[in-house]
């Protein structure tokens, strides 16, 4: 593997951890979308641990994951009376607010970011951590608590009626989401050598959602494959610059990802790689796709208008 | 249990030929659960027809299907000879005047009483432009329920349950209905209030020749104001007769107790399961 | 005291921006329960289209402004008919992800055309600067605050008095019941989205007229304040958004003036969290209600 290929895989695996965090929070029915912020908090905490206290990487990872998880739990407790779309709104605002505040805190390096972090992350660390995260999630899904969380994610009222505590589910959803995002953040900080306020920003959130949408929202595998797949896609789009095999240049890749995201959510709201078998009906699908692009008004089976 | 077709036979026997609504083999499904199975019924023009039955028999589902707001239903629904079963809810209201007074508090609680009535009038005006015959104006409604005039500028959430029910019925009348579907008007109301609302309903509906299909759990009062009634059991019509006849039928009481006992023994859901 | 008043005046201008983006956002949220992340982007789209038409294509300020506002409305309409309508209304997550994708798409598409740079914006009109007993203000600021008041109060009155406004409030309170009384809920939702987009577009032009710059990713910062104002005021409350937006602008301006800029975002966030703890429906909220 060339260093370039290694670095692309490393970054993709780092993001896959954050996306797994997003997956488990959403799967537990908690509409929280501050994973960019949780990632950044993990990154800052891990980075500070490495720089100030010169702790080994494994300890940095723990510190980062713990801090982000703690922050997640605090959020869950503070926002326990808020849910649904309003919770989403509030978590976005908190993420954005924390990012802007970090930019103004000189002790954290201000808008320049916190730098001088040792470049410890490599493909081994990234794949090892991602593997731990993935296996952890797969095992967790089989536990009593994991099953209860997935049940609550499908139908909160029903879950409540069979004695599942929604507050407990929420705390665990935020905690695990913070844990995984925090791990990703520490790896990211040790990959780039610095962590910036913009890493905390909501501006990163679309990326994780693209990974998750493309990968599928049903299993942790979706988060992993989605991250790797989409990250490679945008890397390939980057070469468009040379005009060799794509008509786009590299500035185009972001809006293309946005478009991919919108089309995915319309055509296949459960994500592309899900356990649900893909029933390919060529005419219907392609009409729908054309419809998305505004070229054709596809038939819809609703009776409201 | 009688054959559903026999319901129509009874109607002919009674001599009611002028049918407003003609429902043939209507089925309603909620996912895998079949709430209404192969129901056929007629509603005569300008009269009150009652649909009675125990809790969960599928009465409300029938009304919702007629109004066009259930996710999945099959069968034909003809109003004055026109099949409306494929039309969306909005078209059924505007073009055909099928108006549902929903179960519970069917009012906009954050809007004032007058605004609630105005919403009815907006549709009523369109219906009149299309040549609707049953027409009400605000003054008539206020005369029926003077309390609504008094409370005109109050938000509907500050009305009592009975007043909210009056408001919902008034709004529906202002929509110039050709067929009024009334779902459980007595729900959650004090008995004296139920009596009053039913008195007013039967007077107004008779005076203005409104065609009504009434769903009611309180069989006694429903059969008093209705001229014809259907008994629904577990999604199937089991009896159809003039109210006076049905009132005396012993099967009416058994229907209520019978359903209750099958629910208790737990086989009701098996019987209602559709064949998907 | 002069400083204090000066901060208040500046705060009113900032608050006007918050109000102009929030009223549209809160209207759409109230009517259809949609968290439209792309809403603040329409503000940016309007300014860039204005910039392109007025400056690059030399069509002049007036045509540019009309084109900018029209573009915001058009993007809103496309967002509604081509994206939101194609998604099951009960899938809140999908709806959110779709608007997130649209937001990402719009920002990066515009950014590509301007090479990811902040652009200078020509003023709509030549602003006069006044200096009354050491207080500085400009006609641009006066026009901004004045228009904000007119638009917000106008929208609120329109919701209260017009027929469409009443229908909109009905849909907002109870979509199922609205369908039973034969309200064309889809049409009402479309009107709400397009109206909100146009207001965001107007807001963009008025604010750019005082800041004289715009960057493709401005929505990220504006969104934070927009969410905070909407949540504190109570989602769906246009009047509330007006009061809270102006108030937040003034408080922020005072805080930055006296304590430094690191505290700017803390105010909005703190207010939002306290309100959520004490009164989750917001200061002016009566559950989901528009008006």
PDB file of N, CA and C in Angstrom, chain C residues 132-214:
ATOM      1  N   UNK C 132     -25.062  61.927  15.821  1.00  0.00           N
ATOM      2  CA  UNK C 132     -25.862  62.770  16.695  1.00  0.00           C
ATOM      3  C   UNK C 132     -25.367  62.593  18.121  1.00  0.00           C
ATOM      4  N   UNK C 133     -24.863  63.640  18.726  1.00  0.00           N
ATOM      5  CA  UNK C 133     -24.285  63.621  20.070  1.00  0.00           C
ATOM      6  C   UNK C 133     -23.470  62.356  20.312  1.00  0.00           C
ATOM      7  N   UNK C 134     -22.509  62.145  19.405  1.00  0.00           N
ATOM      8  CA  UNK C 134     -21.558  61.042  19.493  1.00  0.00           C
ATOM      9  C   UNK C 134     -22.149  59.657  19.234  1.00  0.00           C
ATOM     10  N   UNK C 135     -23.401  59.591  18.795  1.00  0.00           N
ATOM     11  CA  UNK C 135     -23.975  58.295  18.421  1.00  0.00           C
ATOM     12  C   UNK C 135     -23.876  58.140  16.911  1.00  0.00           C
ATOM     13  N   UNK C 136     -23.330  57.007  16.481  1.00  0.00           N
ATOM     14  CA  UNK C 136     -23.184  56.800  15.047  1.00  0.00           C
ATOM     15  C   UNK C 136     -24.260  55.852  14.559  1.00  0.00           C
ATOM     16  N   UNK C 137     -24.900  56.250  13.485  1.00  0.00           N
ATOM     17  CA  UNK C 137     -25.780  55.295  12.808  1.00  0.00           C
ATOM     18  C   UNK C 137     -25.928  55.703  11.357  1.00  0.00           C
ATOM     19  N   UNK C 138     -26.435  54.737  10.542  1.00  0.00           N
ATOM     20  CA  UNK C 138     -26.503  55.012   9.108  1.00  0.00           C
ATOM     21  C   UNK C 138     -27.920  54.779   8.616  1.00  0.00           C
ATOM     22  N   UNK C 139     -28.216  55.333   7.438  1.00  0.00           N
ATOM     23  CA  UNK C 139     -29.542  55.090   6.849  1.00  0.00           C
ATOM     24  C   UNK C 139     -29.720  53.600   6.579  1.00  0.00           C
ATOM     25  N   UNK C 140     -28.609  52.932   6.244  1.00  0.00           N
ATOM     26  CA  UNK C 140     -28.692  51.479   6.013  1.00  0.00           C
ATOM     27  C   UNK C 140     -29.239  50.762   7.231  1.00  0.00           C
ATOM     28  N   UNK C 141     -28.746  51.139   8.399  1.00  0.00           N
ATOM     29  CA  UNK C 141     -29.226  50.512   9.634  1.00  0.00           C
ATOM     30  C   UNK C 141     -30.694  50.838   9.877  1.00  0.00           C
ATOM     31  N   UNK C 142     -31.054  52.113   9.633  1.00  0.00           N
ATOM     32  CA  UNK C 142     -32.447  52.512   9.868  1.00  0.00           C
ATOM     33  C   UNK C 142     -33.378  51.724   8.954  1.00  0.00           C
ATOM     34  N   UNK C 143     -32.985  51.631   7.678  1.00  0.00           N
ATOM     35  CA  UNK C 143     -33.814  50.893   6.725  1.00  0.00           C
ATOM     36  C   UNK C 143     -33.920  49.431   7.149  1.00  0.00           C
ATOM     37  N   UNK C 144     -32.804  48.847   7.598  1.00  0.00           N
ATOM     38  CA  UNK C 144     -32.801  47.448   8.022  1.00  0.00           C
ATOM     39  C   UNK C 144     -33.768  47.215   9.173  1.00  0.00           C
ATOM     40  N   UNK C 145     -33.629  48.034  10.225  1.00  0.00           N
ATOM     41  CA  UNK C 145     -34.483  47.840  11.406  1.00  0.00           C
ATOM     42  C   UNK C 145     -35.946  48.108  11.049  1.00  0.00           C
ATOM     43  N   UNK C 146     -36.169  49.194  10.270  1.00  0.00           N
ATOM     44  CA  UNK C 146     -37.537  49.541   9.884  1.00  0.00           C
ATOM     45  C   UNK C 146     -38.179  48.427   9.076  1.00  0.00           C
ATOM     46  N   UNK C 147     -37.449  47.909   8.078  1.00  0.00           N
ATOM     47  CA  UNK C 147     -38.024  46.855   7.239  1.00  0.00           C
ATOM     48  C   UNK C 147     -38.305  45.607   8.057  1.00  0.00           C
ATOM     49  N   UNK C 148     -37.396  45.331   8.993  1.00  0.00           N
ATOM     50  CA  UNK C 148     -37.603  44.145   9.829  1.00  0.00           C
ATOM     51  C   UNK C 148     -38.912  44.247  10.594  1.00  0.00           C
ATOM     52  N   UNK C 149     -39.130  45.429  11.197  1.00  0.00           N
ATOM     53  CA  UNK C 149     -40.374  45.618  11.955  1.00  0.00           C
ATOM     54  C   UNK C 149     -41.578  45.443  11.036  1.00  0.00           C
ATOM     55  N   UNK C 150     -41.502  46.077   9.857  1.00  0.00           N
ATOM     56  CA  UNK C 150     -42.645  46.011   8.941  1.00  0.00           C
ATOM     57  C   UNK C 150     -42.907  44.567   8.519  1.00  0.00           C
ATOM     58  N   UNK C 151     -41.827  43.847   8.144  1.00  0.00           N
ATOM     59  CA  UNK C 151     -42.012  42.476   7.660  1.00  0.00           C
ATOM     60  C   UNK C 151     -42.547  41.561   8.765  1.00  0.00           C
ATOM     61  N   UNK C 152     -41.949  41.660   9.953  1.00  0.00           N
ATOM     62  CA  UNK C 152     -42.359  40.746  11.036  1.00  0.00           C
ATOM     63  C   UNK C 152     -43.787  41.026  11.482  1.00  0.00           C
ATOM     64  N   UNK C 153     -44.100  42.315  11.694  1.00  0.00           N
ATOM     65  CA  UNK C 153     -45.461  42.649  12.129  1.00  0.00           C
ATOM     66  C   UNK C 153     -46.446  42.329  11.007  1.00  0.00           C
ATOM     67  N   UNK C 154     -46.034  42.610   9.782  1.00  0.00           N
ATOM     68  CA  UNK C 154     -46.894  42.317   8.636  1.00  0.00           C
ATOM     69  C   UNK C 154     -47.213  40.834   8.558  1.00  0.00           C
ATOM     70  N   UNK C 155     -46.187  40.006   8.701  1.00  0.00           N
ATOM     71  CA  UNK C 155     -46.392  38.555   8.628  1.00  0.00           C
ATOM     72  C   UNK C 155     -47.328  38.081   9.734  1.00  0.00           C
ATOM     73  N   UNK C 156     -47.077  38.619  10.927  1.00  0.00           N
ATOM     74  CA  UNK C 156     -47.890  38.219  12.067  1.00  0.00           C
ATOM     75  C   UNK C 156     -49.355  38.606  11.862  1.00  0.00           C
ATOM     76  N   UNK C 157     -49.593  39.807  11.357  1.00  0.00           N
ATOM     77  CA  UNK C 157     -50.964  40.257  11.113  1.00  0.00           C
ATOM     78  C   UNK C 157     -51.604  39.459   9.983  1.00  0.00           C
ATOM     79  N   UNK C 158     -50.798  39.157   8.985  1.00  0.00           N
ATOM     80  CA  UNK C 158     -51.306  38.380   7.857  1.00  0.00           C
ATOM     81  C   UNK C 158     -51.770  36.999   8.326  1.00  0.00           C
ATOM     82  N   UNK C 159     -50.987  36.400   9.213  1.00  0.00           N
ATOM     83  CA  UNK C 159     -51.379  35.100   9.753  1.00  0.00           C
ATOM     84  C   UNK C 159     -52.672  35.213  10.541  1.00  0.00           C
ATOM     85  N   UNK C 160     -52.831  36.346  11.213  1.00  0.00           N
ATOM     86  CA  UNK C 160     -53.992  36.512  12.077  1.00  0.00           C
ATOM     87  C   UNK C 160     -55.249  36.814  11.280  1.00  0.00           C
ATOM     88  N   UNK C 161     -55.108  37.638  10.223  1.00  0.00           N
ATOM     89  CA  UNK C 161     -56.311  38.180   9.582  1.00  0.00           C
ATOM     90  C   UNK C 161     -56.668  37.567   8.230  1.00  0.00           C
ATOM     91  N   UNK C 162     -55.673  37.266   7.408  1.00  0.00           N
ATOM     92  CA  UNK C 162     -56.020  36.824   6.045  1.00  0.00           C
ATOM     93  C   UNK C 162     -56.558  35.394   6.080  1.00  0.00           C
ATOM     94  N   UNK C 163     -57.283  35.052   5.019  1.00  0.00           N
ATOM     95  CA  UNK C 163     -57.813  33.697   4.948  1.00  0.00           C
ATOM     96  C   UNK C 163     -56.690  32.672   4.877  1.00  0.00           C
ATOM     97  N   UNK C 164     -55.709  32.933   3.992  1.00  0.00           N
ATOM     98  CA  UNK C 164     -54.594  31.986   3.879  1.00  0.00           C
ATOM     99  C   UNK C 164     -53.851  31.873   5.204  1.00  0.00           C
ATOM    100  N   UNK C 165     -53.718  33.008   5.892  1.00  0.00           N
ATOM    101  CA  UNK C 165     -53.054  32.979   7.191  1.00  0.00           C
ATOM    102  C   UNK C 165     -53.785  32.090   8.178  1.00  0.00           C
ATOM    103  N   UNK C 166     -55.124  32.178   8.154  1.00  0.00           N
ATOM    104  CA  UNK C 166     -55.909  31.336   9.063  1.00  0.00           C
ATOM    105  C   UNK C 166     -55.738  29.868   8.699  1.00  0.00           C
ATOM    106  N   UNK C 167     -55.771  29.583   7.400  1.00  0.00           N
ATOM    107  CA  UNK C 167     -55.583  28.194   6.969  1.00  0.00           C
ATOM    108  C   UNK C 167     -54.219  27.694   7.422  1.00  0.00           C
ATOM    109  N   UNK C 168     -53.213  28.583   7.331  1.00  0.00           N
ATOM    110  CA  UNK C 168     -51.868  28.197   7.711  1.00  0.00           C
ATOM    111  C   UNK C 168     -51.798  27.853   9.199  1.00  0.00           C
ATOM    112  N   UNK C 169     -52.480  28.653  10.006  1.00  0.00           N
ATOM    113  CA  UNK C 169     -52.485  28.364  11.442  1.00  0.00           C
ATOM    114  C   UNK C 169     -53.204  27.055  11.718  1.00  0.00           C
ATOM    115  N   UNK C 170     -54.279  26.808  10.955  1.00  0.00           N
ATOM    116  CA  UNK C 170     -55.011  25.551  11.152  1.00  0.00           C
ATOM    117  C   UNK C 170     -54.112  24.359  10.831  1.00  0.00           C
ATOM    118  N   UNK C 171     -53.402  24.430   9.696  1.00  0.00           N
ATOM    119  CA  UNK C 171     -52.509  23.329   9.311  1.00  0.00           C
ATOM    120  C   UNK C 171     -51.429  23.148  10.372  1.00  0.00           C
ATOM    121  N   UNK C 172     -50.937  24.272  10.870  1.00  0.00           N
ATOM    122  CA  UNK C 172     -49.885  24.222  11.865  1.00  0.00           C
ATOM    123  C   UNK C 172     -50.341  23.524  13.136  1.00  0.00           C
ATOM    124  N   UNK C 173     -51.588  23.778  13.529  1.00  0.00           N
ATOM    125  CA  UNK C 173     -52.035  23.169  14.782  1.00  0.00           C
ATOM    126  C   UNK C 173     -52.336  21.682  14.610  1.00  0.00           C
ATOM    127  N   UNK C 174     -52.984  21.323  13.536  1.00  0.00           N
ATOM    128  CA  UNK C 174     -53.454  19.946  13.405  1.00  0.00           C
ATOM    129  C   UNK C 174     -53.652  19.611  11.927  1.00  0.00           C
ATOM    130  N   UNK C 175     -52.624  19.001  11.353  1.00  0.00           N
ATOM    131  CA  UNK C 175     -52.653  18.724   9.917  1.00  0.00           C
ATOM    132  C   UNK C 175     -53.782  17.759   9.543  1.00  0.00           C
ATOM    133  N   UNK C 176     -54.021  16.757  10.403  1.00  0.00           N
ATOM    134  CA  UNK C 176     -55.054  15.777  10.070  1.00  0.00           C
ATOM    135  C   UNK C 176     -56.435  16.420  10.039  1.00  0.00           C
ATOM    136  N   UNK C 177     -56.703  17.228  11.067  1.00  0.00           N
ATOM    137  CA  UNK C 177     -57.994  17.909  11.108  1.00  0.00           C
ATOM    138  C   UNK C 177     -58.110  18.880   9.928  1.00  0.00           C
ATOM    139  N   UNK C 178     -57.004  19.531   9.600  1.00  0.00           N
ATOM    140  CA  UNK C 178     -57.015  20.470   8.473  1.00  0.00           C
ATOM    141  C   UNK C 178     -57.422  19.753   7.194  1.00  0.00           C
ATOM    142  N   UNK C 179     -56.951  18.520   7.027  1.00  0.00           N
ATOM    143  CA  UNK C 179     -57.335  17.769   5.836  1.00  0.00           C
ATOM    144  C   UNK C 179     -58.822  17.433   5.858  1.00  0.00           C
ATOM    145  N   UNK C 180     -59.359  17.179   7.059  1.00  0.00           N
ATOM    146  CA  UNK C 180     -60.787  16.869   7.179  1.00  0.00           C
ATOM    147  C   UNK C 180     -61.655  18.065   6.817  1.00  0.00           C
ATOM    148  N   UNK C 181     -61.172  19.281   7.097  1.00  0.00           N
ATOM    149  CA  UNK C 181     -61.984  20.431   6.693  1.00  0.00           C
ATOM    150  C   UNK C 181     -61.537  20.915   5.315  1.00  0.00           C
ATOM    151  N   UNK C 182     -60.962  19.982   4.542  1.00  0.00           N
ATOM    152  CA  UNK C 182     -60.671  20.190   3.128  1.00  0.00           C
ATOM    153  C   UNK C 182     -59.685  21.308   2.858  1.00  0.00           C
ATOM    154  N   UNK C 183     -58.774  21.537   3.787  1.00  0.00           N
ATOM    155  CA  UNK C 183     -57.710  22.500   3.498  1.00  0.00           C
ATOM    156  C   UNK C 183     -56.654  21.786   2.666  1.00  0.00           C
ATOM    157  N   UNK C 184     -56.198  22.450   1.620  1.00  0.00           N
ATOM    158  CA  UNK C 184     -55.154  21.878   0.781  1.00  0.00           C
ATOM    159  C   UNK C 184     -53.827  22.047   1.520  1.00  0.00           C
ATOM    160  N   UNK C 185     -53.518  21.059   2.365  1.00  0.00           N
ATOM    161  CA  UNK C 185     -52.359  21.224   3.259  1.00  0.00           C
ATOM    162  C   UNK C 185     -51.054  21.366   2.479  1.00  0.00           C
ATOM    163  N   UNK C 186     -50.953  20.664   1.364  1.00  0.00           N
ATOM    164  CA  UNK C 186     -49.716  20.745   0.594  1.00  0.00           C
ATOM    165  C   UNK C 186     -49.508  22.152   0.051  1.00  0.00           C
ATOM    166  N   UNK C 187     -50.599  22.736  -0.429  1.00  0.00           N
ATOM    167  CA  UNK C 187     -50.507  24.095  -0.971  1.00  0.00           C
ATOM    168  C   UNK C 187     -50.091  25.067   0.137  1.00  0.00           C
ATOM    169  N   UNK C 188     -50.705  24.894   1.309  1.00  0.00           N
ATOM    170  CA  UNK C 188     -50.386  25.783   2.420  1.00  0.00           C
ATOM    171  C   UNK C 188     -48.920  25.642   2.826  1.00  0.00           C
ATOM    172  N   UNK C 189     -48.443  24.394   2.855  1.00  0.00           N
ATOM    173  CA  UNK C 189     -47.043  24.192   3.205  1.00  0.00           C
ATOM    174  C   UNK C 189     -46.123  24.821   2.170  1.00  0.00           C
ATOM    175  N   UNK C 190     -46.486  24.661   0.898  1.00  0.00           N
ATOM    176  CA  UNK C 190     -45.664  25.266  -0.156  1.00  0.00           C
ATOM    177  C   UNK C 190     -45.621  26.778   0.020  1.00  0.00           C
ATOM    178  N   UNK C 191     -46.784  27.377   0.295  1.00  0.00           N
ATOM    179  CA  UNK C 191     -46.812  28.827   0.495  1.00  0.00           C
ATOM    180  C   UNK C 191     -45.901  29.205   1.652  1.00  0.00           C
ATOM    181  N   UNK C 192     -45.965  28.434   2.734  1.00  0.00           N
ATOM    182  CA  UNK C 192     -45.136  28.763   3.903  1.00  0.00           C
ATOM    183  C   UNK C 192     -43.657  28.705   3.555  1.00  0.00           C
ATOM    184  N   UNK C 193     -43.254  27.644   2.840  1.00  0.00           N
ATOM    185  CA  UNK C 193     -41.825  27.505   2.515  1.00  0.00           C
ATOM    186  C   UNK C 193     -41.370  28.630   1.590  1.00  0.00           C
ATOM    187  N   UNK C 194     -42.163  28.929   0.571  1.00  0.00           N
ATOM    188  CA  UNK C 194     -41.749  29.949  -0.387  1.00  0.00           C
ATOM    189  C   UNK C 194     -41.732  31.333   0.275  1.00  0.00           C
ATOM    190  N   UNK C 195     -42.761  31.614   1.065  1.00  0.00           N
ATOM    191  CA  UNK C 195     -42.808  32.888   1.778  1.00  0.00           C
ATOM    192  C   UNK C 195     -41.582  33.042   2.681  1.00  0.00           C
ATOM    193  N   UNK C 196     -41.274  31.966   3.409  1.00  0.00           N
ATOM    194  CA  UNK C 196     -40.125  32.005   4.310  1.00  0.00           C
ATOM    195  C   UNK C 196     -38.841  32.247   3.528  1.00  0.00           C
ATOM    196  N   UNK C 197     -38.723  31.600   2.373  1.00  0.00           N
ATOM    197  CA  UNK C 197     -37.514  31.767   1.570  1.00  0.00           C
ATOM    198  C   UNK C 197     -37.378  33.194   1.082  1.00  0.00           C
ATOM    199  N   UNK C 198     -38.491  33.766   0.620  1.00  0.00           N
ATOM    200  CA  UNK C 198     -38.444  35.141   0.120  1.00  0.00           C
ATOM    201  C   UNK C 198     -38.044  36.096   1.244  1.00  0.00           C
ATOM    202  N   UNK C 199     -38.609  35.884   2.430  1.00  0.00           N
ATOM    203  CA  UNK C 199     -38.246  36.753   3.555  1.00  0.00           C
ATOM    204  C   UNK C 199     -36.759  36.606   3.876  1.00  0.00           C
ATOM    205  N   UNK C 200     -36.255  35.370   3.832  1.00  0.00           N
ATOM    206  CA  UNK C 200     -34.823  35.168   4.080  1.00  0.00           C
ATOM    207  C   UNK C 200     -33.997  35.906   3.031  1.00  0.00           C
ATOM    208  N   UNK C 201     -34.468  35.862   1.777  1.00  0.00           N
ATOM    209  CA  UNK C 201     -33.765  36.567   0.709  1.00  0.00           C
ATOM    210  C   UNK C 201     -33.737  38.070   0.943  1.00  0.00           C
ATOM    211  N   UNK C 202     -34.889  38.638   1.273  1.00  0.00           N
ATOM    212  CA  UNK C 202     -34.947  40.073   1.573  1.00  0.00           C
ATOM    213  C   UNK C 202     -33.999  40.388   2.720  1.00  0.00           C
ATOM    214  N   UNK C 203     -34.031  39.538   3.737  1.00  0.00           N
ATOM    215  CA  UNK C 203     -33.151  39.723   4.887  1.00  0.00           C
ATOM    216  C   UNK C 203     -31.689  39.744   4.458  1.00  0.00           C
ATOM    217  N   UNK C 204     -31.319  38.810   3.584  1.00  0.00           N
ATOM    218  CA  UNK C 204     -29.940  38.750   3.120  1.00  0.00           C
ATOM    219  C   UNK C 204     -29.507  40.053   2.484  1.00  0.00           C
ATOM    220  N   UNK C 205     -30.356  40.589   1.603  1.00  0.00           N
ATOM    221  CA  UNK C 205     -29.989  41.834   0.914  1.00  0.00           C
ATOM    222  C   UNK C 205     -29.874  42.989   1.899  1.00  0.00           C
ATOM    223  N   UNK C 206     -30.818  43.085   2.820  1.00  0.00           N
ATOM    224  CA  UNK C 206     -30.793  44.205   3.765  1.00  0.00           C
ATOM    225  C   UNK C 206     -29.578  44.133   4.678  1.00  0.00           C
ATOM    226  N   UNK C 207     -29.234  42.908   5.109  1.00  0.00           N
ATOM    227  CA  UNK C 207     -28.098  42.778   6.015  1.00  0.00           C
ATOM    228  C   UNK C 207     -26.791  43.011   5.264  1.00  0.00           C
ATOM    229  N   UNK C 208     -26.688  42.434   4.056  1.00  0.00           N
ATOM    230  CA  UNK C 208     -25.471  42.648   3.260  1.00  0.00           C
ATOM    231  C   UNK C 208     -25.278  44.130   2.971  1.00  0.00           C
ATOM    232  N   UNK C 209     -26.385  44.855   2.904  1.00  0.00           N
ATOM    233  CA  UNK C 209     -26.336  46.300   2.676  1.00  0.00           C
ATOM    234  C   UNK C 209     -25.621  47.030   3.814  1.00  0.00           C
ATOM    235  N   UNK C 210     -25.627  46.454   5.003  1.00  0.00           N
ATOM    236  CA  UNK C 210     -24.910  47.101   6.106  1.00  0.00           C
ATOM    237  C   UNK C 210     -23.541  46.454   6.357  1.00  0.00           C
ATOM    238  N   UNK C 211     -23.421  45.145   6.124  1.00  0.00           N
ATOM    239  CA  UNK C 211     -22.118  44.507   6.374  1.00  0.00           C
ATOM    240  C   UNK C 211     -21.211  44.602   5.151  1.00  0.00           C
ATOM    241  N   UNK C 212     -21.805  44.733   3.962  1.00  0.00           N
ATOM    242  CA  UNK C 212     -21.088  44.878   2.692  1.00  0.00           C
ATOM    243  C   UNK C 212     -20.168  43.706   2.364  1.00  0.00           C
ATOM    244  N   UNK C 213     -20.448  42.539   2.964  1.00  0.00           N
ATOM    245  CA  UNK C 213     -19.686  41.365   2.559  1.00  0.00           C
ATOM    246  C   UNK C 213     -20.536  40.128   2.777  1.00  0.00           C
ATOM    247  N   UNK C 214     -20.158  39.032   2.112  1.00  0.00           N
ATOM    248  CA  UNK C 214     -20.880  37.782   2.289  1.00  0.00           C
ATOM    249  C   UNK C 214     -19.929  36.640   1.981  1.00  0.00           C
TER     250      UNK C 214
END
